[in-house]
Amino acid sequence: MTVKENLKTINESLAARTGSSRPTVIAVTKYVTIDRAKEALNAGVTHFGENRVEGFLAKKEALPEGIFHFIGSLQTRKVKDVINSIDYLHSLDRWSLAEEIEKRADHPVKCFVQVNVSGEASKHGMAPEAVVPFVQSLKAFQQIEVVGLMTMAPFSDNEEELRSCFAALRTLKDEVADLKQSNAPCTELSMGMSNDYLIAAEEGATFIRIGTKLVG
Ligand SMILES: *Cc1c(COP(=O)(O)O)cnc(C)c1O
């Protein structure tokens, strides 16, 4: 399938389920070649996601334009290699990472705090109850803007389980927004992948991250 055909299918399914409040689609290009990423750009995709530093830098250099999301876990020692080239970081999940961003960034970086809603040991992200105190502790950081929260749902085809995971992230997002902290507007929700994006969209996702079903 061409990216264009896949994008049309995704957009139509989103329109049917969510009407006008459609989330922004991030094309996750981590599995694919630069040519396939360029095909996505030509098909009208403007947001790109990569989960590794090397892949990110290669795609960013090869694509003439685009909004770039770093969606993988970021090692502290690699912050300096990418932090000033990304548009969004989806994986802020610890204090040491925040400190390194504060030190290396030359502008406020749009960050999502990654939350392990499902509590699976294999998943990255903070425990839900740690999120509010963590965001409060970032109050004095000049170079971090908490734009929203991100999660990866459990690998499951149980719709109710997925839905409750996404709904919990939305509730937590509202709690953070209610802090009214100037560097934490927390209006965005990054949730939903190829297998669960429609459920995530129904639960209020503003960014969905799609690899396999869009460019795979
Ligand atoms: C790979 C990846 C995705 C996309 O996964 P698909 O199931 O291929 O759509 C989304 N988010 C993150 C964080 C990823 O690592």
Short mmCIF file of C-alpha atoms and ligand atoms in Angstrom, two decimals:
data_model
loop_
_atom_site.label_atom_id
_atom_site.label_comp_id
_atom_site.label_asym_id
_atom_site.label_seq_id
_atom_site.Cartn_x
_atom_site.Cartn_y
_atom_site.Cartn_z
CA MET A 1 0.00 0.00 0.00
CA THR A 2 1.17 3.56 -0.63
CA VAL A 3 1.45 5.95 2.30
CA LYS A 4 -1.17 8.09 0.62
CA GLU A 5 -3.69 5.22 0.63
CA ASN A 6 -2.89 4.37 4.24
CA LEU A 7 -3.23 7.99 5.31
CA LYS A 8 -6.61 8.24 3.62
CA THR A 9 -7.85 5.12 5.43
CA ILE A 10 -6.61 6.45 8.78
CA ASN A 11 -8.09 9.90 8.27
CA GLU A 12 -11.45 8.45 7.22
CA SER A 13 -11.60 6.14 10.21
CA LEU A 14 -10.72 9.02 12.53
CA ALA A 15 -13.33 11.30 11.00
CA ALA A 16 -15.98 8.62 11.46
CA ARG A 17 -15.14 8.13 15.14
CA THR A 18 -14.19 11.63 16.31
CA GLY A 19 -15.68 14.16 13.87
CA SER A 20 -13.92 17.49 13.81
CA SER A 21 -11.70 17.07 16.86
CA ARG A 22 -9.25 14.84 15.02
CA PRO A 23 -5.81 14.22 16.52
CA THR A 24 -2.61 15.05 14.70
CA VAL A 25 -1.07 11.99 13.07
CA ILE A 26 2.64 11.45 13.71
CA ALA A 27 4.21 9.09 11.16
CA VAL A 28 6.57 6.81 13.08
CA THR A 29 9.31 6.14 10.55
CA LYS A 30 11.63 4.08 12.77
CA TYR A 31 11.20 0.88 10.76
CA VAL A 32 11.43 2.36 7.30
CA THR A 33 13.88 3.84 4.81
CA ILE A 34 14.46 7.48 4.09
CA ASP A 35 12.71 6.99 0.73
CA ARG A 36 9.58 5.76 2.48
CA ALA A 37 9.70 8.73 4.87
CA LYS A 38 9.97 11.05 1.84
CA GLU A 39 6.95 9.31 0.35
CA ALA A 40 5.08 10.16 3.55
CA LEU A 41 6.14 13.80 3.28
CA ASN A 42 4.91 13.90 -0.32
CA ALA A 43 1.63 12.31 0.76
CA GLY A 44 1.03 15.25 3.06
CA VAL A 45 2.41 13.99 6.36
CA THR A 46 4.01 16.83 8.29
CA HIS A 47 4.80 15.19 11.67
CA PHE A 48 7.49 12.52 11.98
CA GLY A 49 8.47 10.36 14.95
CA GLU A 50 11.68 8.43 15.63
CA ASN A 51 12.70 6.52 18.74
CA ARG A 52 16.49 6.33 18.40
CA VAL A 53 19.08 9.07 18.17
CA GLU A 54 20.81 7.76 15.03
CA GLY A 55 17.56 7.19 13.13
CA PHE A 56 16.28 10.55 14.21
CA LEU A 57 19.34 12.44 12.99
CA ALA A 58 19.35 10.58 9.65
CA LYS A 59 15.68 11.32 8.92
CA LYS A 60 15.92 14.90 10.06
CA GLU A 61 18.85 15.51 7.75
CA ALA A 62 17.22 13.80 4.77
CA LEU A 63 13.80 15.42 4.96
CA PRO A 64 13.63 19.00 3.73
CA GLU A 65 10.85 19.89 6.14
CA GLY A 66 8.71 18.43 8.87
CA ILE A 67 7.95 18.62 12.55
CA PHE A 68 10.07 16.12 14.44
CA HIS A 69 9.04 14.14 17.50
CA PHE A 70 11.49 12.11 19.56
CA ILE A 71 9.32 9.30 20.93
CA GLY A 72 11.80 6.79 22.35
CA SER A 73 13.49 6.70 25.70
CA LEU A 74 16.40 9.14 25.69
CA GLN A 75 19.67 8.38 27.44
CA THR A 76 20.93 11.32 29.46
CA ARG A 77 24.32 11.30 27.75
CA LYS A 78 22.65 11.63 24.33
CA VAL A 79 20.55 14.68 25.18
CA LYS A 80 23.14 17.07 23.75
CA ASP A 81 23.04 15.28 20.37
CA VAL A 82 19.35 15.87 19.71
CA ILE A 83 17.74 18.28 22.10
CA ASN A 84 18.12 21.37 19.92
CA SER A 85 16.95 19.61 16.74
CA ILE A 86 13.69 18.14 17.95
CA ASP A 87 10.31 19.86 18.02
CA TYR A 88 8.78 17.60 20.68
CA LEU A 89 10.12 15.11 23.22
CA HIS A 90 7.58 12.44 24.19
CA SER A 91 9.64 10.64 26.82
CA LEU A 92 10.43 12.92 29.73
CA ASP A 93 10.35 10.34 32.51
CA ARG A 94 12.93 11.25 35.15
CA TRP A 95 14.57 14.06 37.04
CA SER A 96 18.09 13.42 35.69
CA LEU A 97 16.79 13.79 32.13
CA ALA A 98 15.06 17.06 33.00
CA GLU A 99 18.28 18.42 34.53
CA GLU A 100 20.30 17.52 31.46
CA ILE A 101 17.73 19.16 29.15
CA GLU A 102 17.84 22.30 31.29
CA LYS A 103 21.61 22.36 30.91
CA ARG A 104 21.82 21.63 27.16
CA ALA A 105 18.77 23.20 25.52
CA ASP A 106 19.08 26.64 23.98
CA HIS A 107 15.30 27.24 24.01
CA PRO A 108 12.25 25.90 25.88
CA VAL A 109 11.65 22.34 24.65
CA LYS A 110 8.11 21.04 24.25
CA CYS A 111 7.99 17.90 26.39
CA PHE A 112 5.45 15.21 27.15
CA VAL A 113 5.85 13.49 30.49
CA GLN A 114 5.74 9.75 29.77
CA VAL A 115 3.47 7.83 32.12
CA ASN A 116 3.33 4.10 32.72
CA VAL A 117 -0.41 3.96 33.26
CA SER A 118 -0.71 0.20 32.97
CA GLY A 119 2.08 -0.47 35.47
CA GLU A 120 3.67 -3.16 33.28
CA ALA A 121 7.28 -3.69 34.33
CA SER A 122 8.45 -3.68 30.70
CA LYS A 123 7.15 -0.18 30.05
CA HIS A 124 9.03 3.08 30.45
CA GLY A 125 7.43 6.06 32.12
CA MET A 126 6.63 7.37 35.56
CA ALA A 127 4.06 5.94 37.91
CA PRO A 128 0.84 7.98 37.64
CA GLU A 129 1.02 9.18 41.26
CA ALA A 130 4.53 10.57 40.68
CA VAL A 131 3.50 12.86 37.83
CA VAL A 132 2.02 15.85 39.70
CA PRO A 133 4.95 16.19 42.15
CA PHE A 134 7.40 15.73 39.27
CA VAL A 135 5.82 18.52 37.23
CA GLN A 136 5.76 20.77 40.32
CA SER A 137 9.46 20.12 40.80
CA LEU A 138 10.09 21.43 37.26
CA LYS A 139 8.67 24.84 38.12
CA ALA A 140 12.01 26.64 38.02
CA PHE A 141 13.21 25.02 34.79
CA GLN A 142 13.47 27.58 31.99
CA GLN A 143 14.02 25.11 29.15
CA ILE A 144 11.20 22.66 29.79
CA GLU A 145 7.62 23.21 28.76
CA VAL A 146 5.30 20.37 29.75
CA VAL A 147 2.88 20.43 26.82
CA GLY A 148 1.16 17.19 27.75
CA LEU A 149 1.34 13.55 28.79
CA MET A 150 2.25 10.46 26.78
CA THR A 151 1.63 6.76 27.33
CA MET A 152 2.01 3.42 25.61
CA ALA A 153 -0.99 1.21 26.27
CA PRO A 154 -0.56 -2.43 27.21
CA PHE A 155 -0.14 -4.85 24.32
CA SER A 156 -3.68 -6.13 24.39
CA ASP A 157 -6.77 -6.44 22.26
CA ASN A 158 -9.07 -5.95 25.23
CA GLU A 159 -10.87 -2.77 24.28
CA GLU A 160 -12.03 -1.94 27.82
CA GLU A 161 -8.52 -2.28 29.20
CA LEU A 162 -7.14 0.04 26.52
CA ARG A 163 -9.94 2.54 26.97
CA SER A 164 -9.46 2.75 30.73
CA CYS A 165 -5.72 3.26 30.27
CA PHE A 166 -6.29 6.20 27.90
CA ALA A 167 -9.05 7.66 30.07
CA ALA A 168 -6.74 7.54 33.10
CA LEU A 169 -4.10 9.50 31.19
CA ARG A 170 -6.69 12.12 30.25
CA THR A 171 -7.76 12.53 33.88
CA LEU A 172 -4.15 12.94 34.94
CA LYS A 173 -3.56 15.47 32.16
CA ASP A 174 -6.42 17.57 33.54
CA GLU A 175 -4.93 17.35 37.04
CA VAL A 176 -1.60 18.69 35.80
CA ALA A 177 -3.30 21.43 33.77
CA ASP A 178 -5.21 22.45 36.91
CA LEU A 179 -1.90 23.27 38.61
CA LYS A 180 -1.85 26.31 36.31
CA GLN A 181 1.90 26.23 36.35
CA SER A 182 3.29 28.62 33.73
CA ASN A 183 5.70 26.09 32.19
CA ALA A 184 3.16 23.25 32.24
CA PRO A 185 0.07 24.06 30.17
CA CYS A 186 -0.41 20.30 29.71
CA THR A 187 -3.12 20.47 27.09
CA GLU A 188 -1.96 17.59 24.87
CA LEU A 189 -2.34 13.80 24.99
CA SER A 190 0.07 11.62 22.99
CA MET A 191 -1.55 8.19 22.94
CA GLY A 192 -2.58 5.55 20.43
CA MET A 193 -0.56 3.48 17.94
CA SER A 194 -1.46 1.29 14.95
CA ASN A 195 -3.53 -1.16 16.97
CA ASP A 196 -5.38 1.19 19.28
CA TYR A 197 -5.43 4.66 17.73
CA LEU A 198 -9.19 4.80 17.25
CA ILE A 199 -9.83 4.06 20.91
CA ALA A 200 -7.20 6.61 21.92
CA ALA A 201 -8.78 9.21 19.64
CA GLU A 202 -12.19 8.59 21.20
CA GLU A 203 -10.62 9.09 24.62
CA GLY A 204 -9.21 12.48 23.69
CA ALA A 205 -5.80 11.89 22.07
CA THR A 206 -4.44 15.04 20.41
CA PHE A 207 -1.41 13.25 18.90
CA ILE A 208 -1.44 9.63 17.70
CA ARG A 209 1.81 7.87 16.77
CA ILE A 210 1.38 5.48 13.85
CA GLY A 211 4.09 3.32 12.30
CA THR A 212 2.97 -0.01 10.87
CA LYS A 213 -0.44 1.03 9.54
CA LEU A 214 0.84 4.21 7.90
CA VAL A 215 4.34 3.63 6.58
CA GLY A 216 5.01 -0.03 7.44
C1 LIG B 1 7.10 2.19 17.40
C2 LIG B 1 6.34 3.15 18.20
C3 LIG B 1 5.07 3.58 17.79
C4 LIG B 1 4.36 3.08 16.53
O1 LIG B 1 4.07 1.73 16.60
P1 LIG B 1 3.11 1.01 15.55
O2 LIG B 1 2.46 -0.06 16.33
O3 LIG B 1 3.98 0.50 14.47
O4 LIG B 1 2.13 2.00 15.05
C5 LIG B 1 4.43 4.51 18.58
N1 LIG B 1 4.98 5.01 19.71
C6 LIG B 1 6.20 4.62 20.14
C7 LIG B 1 6.75 5.20 21.39
C8 LIG B 1 6.92 3.68 19.40
O5 LIG B 1 8.13 3.30 19.84
#
